[in-house]
């Protein structure tokens, strides 16, 4: 007798829990699942902000301590390459955003195209970074045993320093340029590592999207990857002025 | 099915993305142009201000925070606040010590 209300409730529960295959059974609804996943992704990005925040803080303090060294060292960076790379990365963020839109509106070929473009722009960014890194390697500006302060104690010997009219630095200050390049490689290197991881995931997503994934209403993965990719873009939006631009005149 | 499940997932239109993309490119050109103008102490301030505007555009529109739940907005706000505390407290420590003596 007391079974029947329970039975009814059970049937109702089952009806309430009728769900698409991509909804995990422990979520009440697709919307709840999407909210929880989105929340988790943001928490991960917050840990990333704290991680890069430490590097930015170190840069801020050391730049103010060893100001002449950081100014002279930053004159070694090429603003043209830096600006080009900023444009490339912003474009890749745009194509990624379009990818999210294509997934949401179930456009399979549009999604694949957007992901491929994002993938290629990511590679272009890394290619330009490689050119910049190789310049540093050639001039012995990579911190370590082979580091050379020649461009800073004798700026006349280096066309990049001549272009800015740099004055020679005393040896103790010139040695601090190594700190600038240490932070330059740490920050852009960690950024590039995030790009490499992102490009690898993009490759996987292109493969899956071609098979019809993400355009079946289940867009969470594309959406959260988009958050990651835009986050990496934001890091560069701050790295670019701090490393390339703010010391042009000093 | 219960009503609260039907929350509409907001889809940001390509027009918005395109406008933000254009704004980001213009701001990039602006920050590069500003770096060629001698402004003394204001060079880094202007550069960082433009970077903050660009990052805000990316967060609000590309990352959909403008259209997100209160939980997401609160999470982003809490992250920003914690970041400012991290940098602010570290700087206050350094500034009150032997600043710049190496």
mmCIF file of C-alpha atoms in Angstrom:
data_model
loop_
_atom_site.group_PDB
_atom_site.id
_atom_site.type_symbol
_atom_site.label_atom_id
_atom_site.label_comp_id
_atom_site.label_asym_id
_atom_site.label_seq_id
_atom_site.Cartn_x
_atom_site.Cartn_y
_atom_site.Cartn_z
ATOM 1 C CA UNK A 1 0.000 0.000 0.000
ATOM 2 C CA UNK A 2 2.669 2.407 0.977
ATOM 3 C CA UNK A 3 4.568 1.318 -2.135
ATOM 4 C CA UNK A 4 2.492 3.229 -4.652
ATOM 5 C CA UNK A 5 3.420 6.836 -3.719
ATOM 6 C CA UNK A 6 7.063 5.801 -3.681
ATOM 7 C CA UNK A 7 6.635 4.192 -7.069
ATOM 8 C CA UNK A 8 5.049 7.354 -8.471
ATOM 9 C CA UNK A 9 7.820 9.454 -7.080
ATOM 10 C CA UNK A 10 10.370 7.100 -8.574
ATOM 11 C CA UNK A 11 8.828 7.392 -11.997
ATOM 12 C CA UNK A 12 8.728 11.164 -11.672
ATOM 13 C CA UNK A 13 12.370 11.219 -10.633
ATOM 14 C CA UNK A 14 13.250 9.154 -13.671
ATOM 15 C CA UNK A 15 11.341 11.531 -15.920
ATOM 16 C CA UNK A 16 13.039 14.502 -14.306
ATOM 17 C CA UNK A 17 16.407 12.896 -14.908
ATOM 18 C CA UNK A 18 15.824 12.126 -18.549
ATOM 19 C CA UNK A 19 18.941 13.620 -20.036
ATOM 20 C CA UNK A 20 21.198 13.729 -23.103
ATOM 21 C CA UNK A 21 24.061 11.196 -23.140
ATOM 22 C CA UNK A 22 26.684 13.828 -22.327
ATOM 23 C CA UNK A 23 25.049 14.771 -19.024
ATOM 24 C CA UNK A 24 26.860 13.070 -16.142
ATOM 25 C CA UNK A 25 24.445 11.255 -13.849
ATOM 26 C CA UNK A 26 25.438 13.239 -10.737
ATOM 27 C CA UNK A 27 24.221 16.524 -12.224
ATOM 28 C CA UNK A 28 20.618 17.623 -11.936
ATOM 29 C CA UNK A 29 20.590 19.234 -15.372
ATOM 30 C CA UNK A 30 22.816 20.129 -18.323
ATOM 31 C CA UNK A 31 22.755 23.773 -17.190
ATOM 32 C CA UNK A 32 24.018 22.781 -13.736
ATOM 33 C CA UNK A 33 26.751 20.648 -15.289
ATOM 34 C CA UNK A 34 27.814 23.531 -17.550
ATOM 35 C CA UNK A 35 27.855 25.981 -14.613
ATOM 36 C CA UNK A 36 29.918 23.626 -12.444
ATOM 37 C CA UNK A 37 32.438 22.986 -15.236
ATOM 38 C CA UNK A 38 32.682 26.691 -16.015
ATOM 39 C CA UNK A 39 33.268 27.431 -12.325
ATOM 40 C CA UNK A 40 36.014 24.788 -12.155
ATOM 41 C CA UNK A 41 37.718 26.229 -15.238
ATOM 42 C CA UNK A 42 37.735 29.703 -13.707
ATOM 43 C CA UNK A 43 39.203 28.366 -10.462
ATOM 44 C CA UNK A 44 41.992 26.797 -12.526
ATOM 45 C CA UNK A 45 42.553 30.125 -14.312
ATOM 46 C CA UNK A 46 42.770 31.895 -10.935
ATOM 47 C CA UNK A 47 45.639 29.585 -9.919
ATOM 48 C CA UNK A 48 47.264 30.541 -13.231
ATOM 49 C CA UNK A 49 46.822 34.235 -12.445
ATOM 50 C CA UNK A 50 48.578 33.689 -9.101
ATOM 51 C CA UNK A 51 51.361 31.772 -10.863
ATOM 52 C CA UNK A 52 52.034 34.479 -13.461
ATOM 53 C CA UNK A 53 51.363 37.118 -10.787
ATOM 54 C CA UNK A 54 54.526 36.044 -8.970
ATOM 55 C CA UNK A 55 56.577 36.549 -12.132
ATOM 56 C CA UNK A 56 54.984 39.944 -12.804
ATOM 57 C CA UNK A 57 55.671 41.047 -9.221
ATOM 58 C CA UNK A 58 59.310 39.964 -9.471
ATOM 59 C CA UNK A 59 59.610 41.944 -12.710
ATOM 60 C CA UNK A 60 58.012 45.024 -11.133
ATOM 61 C CA UNK A 61 60.361 45.031 -8.131
ATOM 62 C CA UNK A 62 63.565 44.178 -9.984
ATOM 63 C CA UNK A 63 62.868 46.690 -12.766
ATOM 64 C CA UNK A 64 62.616 49.425 -10.167
ATOM 65 C CA UNK A 65 65.722 48.268 -8.333
ATOM 66 C CA UNK A 66 67.967 47.863 -11.372
ATOM 67 C CA UNK A 67 66.236 50.424 -13.533
ATOM 68 C CA UNK A 68 69.142 51.398 -15.893
ATOM 69 C CA UNK A 69 69.941 47.719 -16.538
ATOM 70 C CA UNK A 70 66.309 46.841 -17.302
ATOM 71 C CA UNK A 71 65.931 49.836 -19.623
ATOM 72 C CA UNK A 72 69.109 49.025 -21.565
ATOM 73 C CA UNK A 73 68.290 45.312 -21.761
ATOM 74 C CA UNK A 74 64.734 45.914 -22.990
ATOM 75 C CA UNK A 75 66.164 47.937 -25.889
ATOM 76 C CA UNK A 76 67.399 44.595 -27.242
ATOM 77 C CA UNK A 77 63.820 43.525 -27.979
ATOM 78 C CA UNK A 78 62.365 44.218 -31.412
ATOM 79 C CA UNK A 79 59.087 46.177 -31.157
ATOM 80 C CA UNK A 80 58.144 45.119 -34.699
ATOM 81 C CA UNK A 81 58.202 41.415 -33.823
ATOM 82 C CA UNK A 82 56.435 42.094 -30.542
ATOM 83 C CA UNK A 83 53.644 44.107 -32.190
ATOM 84 C CA UNK A 84 53.266 41.503 -34.935
ATOM 85 C CA UNK A 85 52.984 38.734 -32.381
ATOM 86 C CA UNK A 86 50.394 40.704 -30.387
ATOM 87 C CA UNK A 87 48.281 41.049 -33.538
ATOM 88 C CA UNK A 88 48.700 37.328 -34.292
ATOM 89 C CA UNK A 89 47.632 36.340 -30.790
ATOM 90 C CA UNK A 90 44.621 38.685 -30.743
ATOM 91 C CA UNK A 91 43.578 37.270 -34.125
ATOM 92 C CA UNK A 92 43.858 33.748 -32.737
ATOM 93 C CA UNK A 93 41.641 34.766 -29.807
ATOM 94 C CA UNK A 94 39.097 36.080 -32.307
ATOM 95 C CA UNK A 95 39.127 32.862 -34.365
ATOM 96 C CA UNK A 96 38.778 30.875 -31.119
ATOM 97 C CA UNK A 97 35.782 32.989 -30.085
ATOM 98 C CA UNK A 98 34.281 32.325 -33.520
ATOM 99 C CA UNK A 99 34.922 28.625 -32.938
ATOM 100 C CA UNK A 100 32.879 28.760 -29.736
ATOM 101 C CA UNK A 101 30.082 30.501 -31.645
ATOM 102 C CA UNK A 102 30.176 27.858 -34.404
ATOM 103 C CA UNK A 103 29.969 25.086 -31.793
ATOM 104 C CA UNK A 104 27.043 26.796 -30.069
ATOM 105 C CA UNK A 105 25.180 27.254 -33.349
ATOM 106 C CA UNK A 106 26.141 23.725 -34.531
ATOM 107 C CA UNK A 107 28.206 24.698 -37.574
ATOM 108 C CA UNK A 108 30.612 21.820 -37.989
ATOM 109 C CA UNK A 109 32.717 23.073 -40.896
ATOM 110 C CA UNK A 110 32.854 26.570 -39.368
ATOM 111 C CA UNK A 111 34.092 25.075 -36.114
ATOM 112 C CA UNK A 112 36.793 23.009 -37.838
ATOM 113 C CA UNK A 113 37.918 26.066 -39.844
ATOM 114 C CA UNK A 114 38.053 28.270 -36.728
ATOM 115 C CA UNK A 115 40.048 25.687 -34.808
ATOM 116 C CA UNK A 116 42.476 25.173 -37.706
ATOM 117 C CA UNK A 117 43.003 28.953 -38.008
ATOM 118 C CA UNK A 118 43.574 29.243 -34.247
ATOM 119 C CA UNK A 119 46.033 26.338 -34.457
ATOM 120 C CA UNK A 120 47.943 27.975 -37.333
ATOM 121 C CA UNK A 121 48.034 31.424 -35.704
ATOM 122 C CA UNK A 122 49.367 29.767 -32.549
ATOM 123 C CA UNK A 123 52.162 28.227 -34.609
ATOM 124 C CA UNK A 124 52.929 31.597 -36.259
ATOM 125 C CA UNK A 125 53.257 33.137 -32.790
ATOM 126 C CA UNK A 126 55.708 30.442 -31.716
ATOM 127 C CA UNK A 127 57.621 30.816 -34.990
ATOM 128 C CA UNK A 128 58.124 34.544 -34.398
ATOM 129 C CA UNK A 129 59.122 33.799 -30.808
ATOM 130 C CA UNK A 130 61.728 31.357 -32.132
ATOM 131 C CA UNK A 131 63.219 34.098 -34.363
ATOM 132 C CA UNK A 132 63.396 36.416 -31.348
ATOM 133 C CA UNK A 133 64.939 33.748 -29.120
ATOM 134 C CA UNK A 134 67.564 32.889 -31.729
ATOM 135 C CA UNK A 135 68.623 36.565 -31.841
ATOM 136 C CA UNK A 136 69.163 36.410 -28.075
ATOM 137 C CA UNK A 137 71.127 33.188 -28.371
ATOM 138 C CA UNK A 138 73.378 34.640 -31.093
ATOM 139 C CA UNK A 139 74.161 37.714 -28.977
ATOM 140 C CA UNK A 140 74.806 35.646 -25.825
ATOM 141 C CA UNK A 141 71.865 37.250 -24.045
ATOM 142 C CA UNK A 142 70.624 33.972 -22.604
ATOM 143 C CA UNK A 143 71.361 33.928 -18.836
ATOM 144 C CA UNK A 144 74.030 31.417 -17.870
ATOM 145 C CA UNK A 145 77.740 30.713 -18.312
ATOM 146 C CA UNK A 146 77.825 32.217 -21.798
ATOM 147 C CA UNK A 147 76.034 35.429 -20.912
ATOM 148 C CA UNK A 148 77.755 38.522 -22.312
ATOM 149 C CA UNK A 149 77.384 42.091 -21.003
ATOM 150 C CA UNK A 150 79.214 43.518 -24.020
ATOM 151 C CA UNK A 151 76.124 45.284 -25.449
ATOM 152 C CA UNK A 152 75.698 47.117 -22.150
ATOM 153 C CA UNK A 153 79.248 48.040 -21.077
ATOM 154 C CA UNK A 154 80.139 48.950 -24.680
ATOM 155 C CA UNK A 155 76.844 49.935 -26.370
ATOM 156 C CA UNK A 156 78.711 51.320 -29.411
ATOM 157 C CA UNK A 157 79.463 47.711 -30.377
ATOM 158 C CA UNK A 158 75.768 46.806 -30.671
ATOM 159 C CA UNK A 159 73.523 48.360 -33.340
ATOM 160 C CA UNK A 160 70.389 47.789 -31.169
ATOM 161 C CA UNK A 161 71.925 49.816 -28.328
ATOM 162 C CA UNK A 162 73.226 52.465 -30.723
ATOM 163 C CA UNK A 163 69.707 52.913 -32.127
ATOM 164 C CA UNK A 164 68.520 53.944 -28.679
ATOM 165 C CA UNK A 165 71.597 56.039 -27.911
ATOM 166 C CA UNK A 166 72.352 53.941 -24.823
ATOM 167 C CA UNK A 167 75.105 55.123 -22.466
ATOM 168 C CA UNK A 168 77.611 52.540 -21.206
ATOM 169 C CA UNK A 169 76.634 50.948 -17.890
ATOM 170 C CA UNK A 170 79.063 50.330 -15.045
ATOM 171 C CA UNK A 171 79.990 46.662 -14.704
ATOM 172 C CA UNK A 172 77.918 46.012 -11.563
ATOM 173 C CA UNK A 173 74.782 47.471 -13.205
ATOM 174 C CA UNK A 174 75.497 45.872 -16.591
ATOM 175 C CA UNK A 175 75.551 42.458 -14.913
ATOM 176 C CA UNK A 176 71.951 43.064 -13.771
ATOM 177 C CA UNK A 177 70.799 42.950 -17.409
ATOM 178 C CA UNK A 178 71.105 39.188 -16.991
ATOM 179 C CA UNK A 179 68.226 39.408 -14.497
ATOM 180 C CA UNK A 180 66.096 41.156 -17.108
ATOM 181 C CA UNK A 181 66.766 38.372 -19.602
ATOM 182 C CA UNK A 182 66.168 35.745 -16.932
ATOM 183 C CA UNK A 183 62.702 37.207 -16.353
ATOM 184 C CA UNK A 184 62.196 37.710 -20.102
ATOM 185 C CA UNK A 185 62.840 34.032 -20.780
ATOM 186 C CA UNK A 186 60.927 32.869 -17.688
ATOM 187 C CA UNK A 187 57.826 34.904 -18.541
ATOM 188 C CA UNK A 188 57.747 34.484 -22.318
ATOM 189 C CA UNK A 189 58.906 30.877 -21.910
ATOM 190 C CA UNK A 190 56.064 30.004 -19.516
ATOM 191 C CA UNK A 191 53.700 31.823 -21.861
ATOM 192 C CA UNK A 192 55.059 29.856 -24.827
ATOM 193 C CA UNK A 193 54.680 26.607 -22.863
ATOM 194 C CA UNK A 194 51.007 27.453 -22.336
ATOM 195 C CA UNK A 195 50.732 28.101 -26.076
ATOM 196 C CA UNK A 196 52.337 24.733 -26.891
ATOM 197 C CA UNK A 197 49.918 22.938 -24.555
ATOM 198 C CA UNK A 198 47.035 24.895 -26.111
ATOM 199 C CA UNK A 199 48.132 24.041 -29.658
ATOM 200 C CA UNK A 200 48.374 20.340 -28.725
ATOM 201 C CA UNK A 201 44.819 20.423 -27.326
ATOM 202 C CA UNK A 202 43.670 22.300 -30.448
ATOM 203 C CA UNK A 203 45.056 19.471 -32.586
ATOM 204 C CA UNK A 204 43.032 16.971 -30.575
ATOM 205 C CA UNK A 205 39.928 19.176 -30.858
ATOM 206 C CA UNK A 206 40.265 19.533 -34.657
ATOM 207 C CA UNK A 207 40.446 15.743 -34.889
ATOM 208 C CA UNK A 208 37.331 15.362 -32.688
ATOM 209 C CA UNK A 209 35.400 18.223 -34.313
ATOM 210 C CA UNK A 210 35.851 16.641 -37.747
ATOM 211 C CA UNK A 211 34.182 13.540 -36.328
ATOM 212 C CA UNK A 212 31.190 15.669 -35.292
ATOM 213 C CA UNK A 213 32.004 16.388 -31.660
ATOM 214 C CA UNK A 214 31.085 19.714 -29.981
ATOM 215 C CA UNK A 215 28.371 20.544 -32.559
ATOM 216 C CA UNK A 216 25.842 18.175 -30.986
ATOM 217 C CA UNK A 217 24.810 20.638 -28.276
ATOM 218 C CA UNK A 218 27.637 19.667 -25.915
ATOM 219 C CA UNK A 219 29.944 22.688 -26.212
ATOM 220 C CA UNK A 220 31.555 22.646 -22.746
ATOM 221 C CA UNK A 221 34.981 21.473 -23.897
ATOM 222 C CA UNK A 222 35.288 24.070 -26.676
ATOM 223 C CA UNK A 223 33.974 26.781 -24.380
ATOM 224 C CA UNK A 224 36.400 26.013 -21.562
ATOM 225 C CA UNK A 225 39.316 25.630 -23.941
ATOM 226 C CA UNK A 226 38.326 29.072 -25.266
ATOM 227 C CA UNK A 227 38.641 30.446 -21.726
ATOM 228 C CA UNK A 228 42.148 28.968 -21.476
ATOM 229 C CA UNK A 229 43.203 30.356 -24.867
ATOM 230 C CA UNK A 230 41.884 33.855 -24.058
ATOM 231 C CA UNK A 231 43.639 33.710 -20.690
ATOM 232 C CA UNK A 232 46.958 33.021 -22.447
ATOM 233 C CA UNK A 233 46.158 36.001 -24.701
ATOM 234 C CA UNK A 234 45.614 38.223 -21.639
ATOM 235 C CA UNK A 235 49.018 37.235 -20.212
ATOM 236 C CA UNK A 236 50.616 38.362 -23.476
ATOM 237 C CA UNK A 237 48.576 41.602 -23.452
ATOM 238 C CA UNK A 238 50.472 42.484 -20.249
ATOM 239 C CA UNK A 239 53.840 40.967 -21.201
ATOM 240 C CA UNK A 240 54.038 42.961 -24.435
ATOM 241 C CA UNK A 241 53.986 46.509 -22.961
ATOM 242 C CA UNK A 242 56.012 45.524 -19.882
ATOM 243 C CA UNK A 243 58.838 43.832 -21.773
ATOM 244 C CA UNK A 244 58.867 45.701 -25.093
ATOM 245 C CA UNK A 245 57.321 49.129 -24.779
ATOM 246 C CA UNK A 246 57.631 50.921 -21.456
ATOM 247 C CA UNK A 247 61.391 51.529 -21.552
ATOM 248 C CA UNK A 248 61.687 52.962 -25.050
ATOM 249 C CA UNK A 249 62.381 56.493 -23.852
ATOM 250 C CA UNK A 250 64.388 56.099 -20.691
ATOM 251 C CA UNK B 1 10.978 18.924 -16.298
ATOM 252 C CA UNK B 2 11.305 21.736 -13.857
ATOM 253 C CA UNK B 3 11.463 25.319 -15.063
ATOM 254 C CA UNK B 4 14.826 26.313 -13.634
ATOM 255 C CA UNK B 5 16.588 23.843 -15.909
ATOM 256 C CA UNK B 6 15.637 25.824 -18.986
ATOM 257 C CA UNK B 7 18.113 28.649 -18.334
ATOM 258 C CA UNK B 8 18.989 29.916 -21.795
ATOM 259 C CA UNK B 9 22.663 29.604 -22.668
ATOM 260 C CA UNK B 10 23.626 33.061 -23.960
ATOM 261 C CA UNK B 11 25.261 32.973 -27.369
ATOM 262 C CA UNK B 12 27.458 35.988 -28.109
ATOM 263 C CA UNK B 13 27.024 37.053 -31.736
ATOM 264 C CA UNK B 14 29.924 37.254 -34.234
ATOM 265 C CA UNK B 15 29.244 40.987 -34.598
ATOM 266 C CA UNK B 16 30.232 41.514 -30.967
ATOM 267 C CA UNK B 17 33.353 39.367 -31.445
ATOM 268 C CA UNK B 18 34.299 41.323 -34.549
ATOM 269 C CA UNK B 19 33.837 44.677 -32.780
ATOM 270 C CA UNK B 20 35.985 43.516 -29.840
ATOM 271 C CA UNK B 21 38.617 42.140 -32.232
ATOM 272 C CA UNK B 22 38.777 45.515 -34.015
ATOM 273 C CA UNK B 23 38.943 47.387 -30.694
ATOM 274 C CA UNK B 24 41.824 45.156 -29.527
ATOM 275 C CA UNK B 25 43.789 45.788 -32.727
ATOM 276 C CA UNK B 26 43.206 49.554 -32.467
ATOM 277 C CA UNK B 27 44.314 49.546 -28.818
ATOM 278 C CA UNK B 28 47.442 47.565 -29.769
ATOM 279 C CA UNK B 29 48.301 50.193 -32.396
ATOM 280 C CA UNK B 30 47.557 52.904 -29.825
ATOM 281 C CA UNK B 31 49.839 51.420 -27.160
ATOM 282 C CA UNK B 32 52.700 51.040 -29.676
ATOM 283 C CA UNK B 33 52.178 54.632 -30.872
ATOM 284 C CA UNK B 34 52.088 55.872 -27.265
ATOM 285 C CA UNK B 35 55.435 54.186 -26.579
ATOM 286 C CA UNK B 36 57.006 56.410 -29.259
ATOM 287 C CA UNK B 37 55.830 59.561 -27.442
ATOM 288 C CA UNK B 38 58.027 60.854 -24.643
ATOM 289 C CA UNK B 39 55.786 60.995 -21.558
ATOM 290 C CA UNK B 40 58.291 60.331 -18.785
ATOM 291 C CA UNK B 41 56.680 58.528 -15.871
ATOM 292 C CA UNK B 42 53.407 58.306 -17.776
ATOM 293 C CA UNK B 43 54.793 55.936 -20.438
ATOM 294 C CA UNK B 44 54.401 52.832 -18.260
ATOM 295 C CA UNK B 45 51.147 54.142 -16.772
ATOM 296 C CA UNK B 46 49.536 54.686 -20.191
ATOM 297 C CA UNK B 47 50.848 51.334 -21.463
ATOM 298 C CA UNK B 48 49.432 49.473 -18.463
ATOM 299 C CA UNK B 49 46.128 51.359 -18.600
ATOM 300 C CA UNK B 50 45.667 50.335 -22.245
ATOM 301 C CA UNK B 51 46.610 46.736 -21.339
ATOM 302 C CA UNK B 52 43.989 46.737 -18.555
ATOM 303 C CA UNK B 53 41.325 47.987 -21.010
ATOM 304 C CA UNK B 54 42.292 45.277 -23.512
ATOM 305 C CA UNK B 55 42.248 42.547 -20.854
ATOM 306 C CA UNK B 56 38.850 43.767 -19.604
ATOM 307 C CA UNK B 57 37.412 43.568 -23.140
ATOM 308 C CA UNK B 58 38.755 40.015 -23.520
ATOM 309 C CA UNK B 59 37.381 38.915 -20.129
ATOM 310 C CA UNK B 60 33.944 40.493 -20.569
ATOM 311 C CA UNK B 61 33.244 39.512 -24.188
ATOM 312 C CA UNK B 62 35.599 36.792 -25.468
ATOM 313 C CA UNK B 63 35.370 35.003 -22.106
ATOM 314 C CA UNK B 64 31.634 35.763 -21.788
ATOM 315 C CA UNK B 65 31.855 37.062 -18.225
ATOM 316 C CA UNK B 66 29.428 39.873 -19.052
ATOM 317 C CA UNK B 67 26.804 37.217 -19.868
ATOM 318 C CA UNK B 68 27.798 34.729 -17.148
ATOM 319 C CA UNK B 69 26.212 33.681 -13.874
ATOM 320 C CA UNK B 70 26.746 35.646 -10.668
ATOM 321 C CA UNK B 71 28.957 32.795 -9.470
ATOM 322 C CA UNK B 72 31.371 33.284 -12.396
ATOM 323 C CA UNK B 73 31.396 37.053 -11.923
ATOM 324 C CA UNK B 74 32.105 36.631 -8.219
ATOM 325 C CA UNK B 75 34.877 34.120 -8.984
ATOM 326 C CA UNK B 76 36.582 36.484 -11.437
ATOM 327 C CA UNK B 77 36.215 39.390 -8.988
ATOM 328 C CA UNK B 78 37.629 37.310 -6.135
ATOM 329 C CA UNK B 79 40.580 36.301 -8.321
ATOM 330 C CA UNK B 80 41.331 39.918 -9.214
ATOM 331 C CA UNK B 81 41.043 40.961 -5.573
ATOM 332 C CA UNK B 82 43.364 38.167 -4.391
ATOM 333 C CA UNK B 83 45.847 39.071 -7.116
ATOM 334 C CA UNK B 84 45.867 42.722 -6.003
ATOM 335 C CA UNK B 85 46.379 41.631 -2.381
ATOM 336 C CA UNK B 86 49.260 39.366 -3.468
ATOM 337 C CA UNK B 87 51.049 42.125 -5.398
ATOM 338 C CA UNK B 88 50.099 44.930 -2.982
ATOM 339 C CA UNK B 89 51.265 43.156 0.167
ATOM 340 C CA UNK B 90 54.499 42.007 -1.478
ATOM 341 C CA UNK B 91 55.240 45.550 -2.671
ATOM 342 C CA UNK B 92 54.422 47.073 0.717
ATOM 343 C CA UNK B 93 56.975 44.709 2.233
ATOM 344 C CA UNK B 94 59.682 45.583 -0.296
ATOM 345 C CA UNK B 95 59.014 49.344 -0.191
ATOM 346 C CA UNK B 96 59.455 49.444 3.587
ATOM 347 C CA UNK B 97 62.835 47.732 3.447
ATOM 348 C CA UNK B 98 66.193 48.807 1.993
ATOM 349 C CA UNK B 99 64.680 49.739 -1.367
ATOM 350 C CA UNK B 100 67.109 49.657 -4.264
ATOM 351 C CA UNK B 101 70.292 49.004 -2.278
ATOM 352 C CA UNK B 102 72.145 46.279 -4.060
#
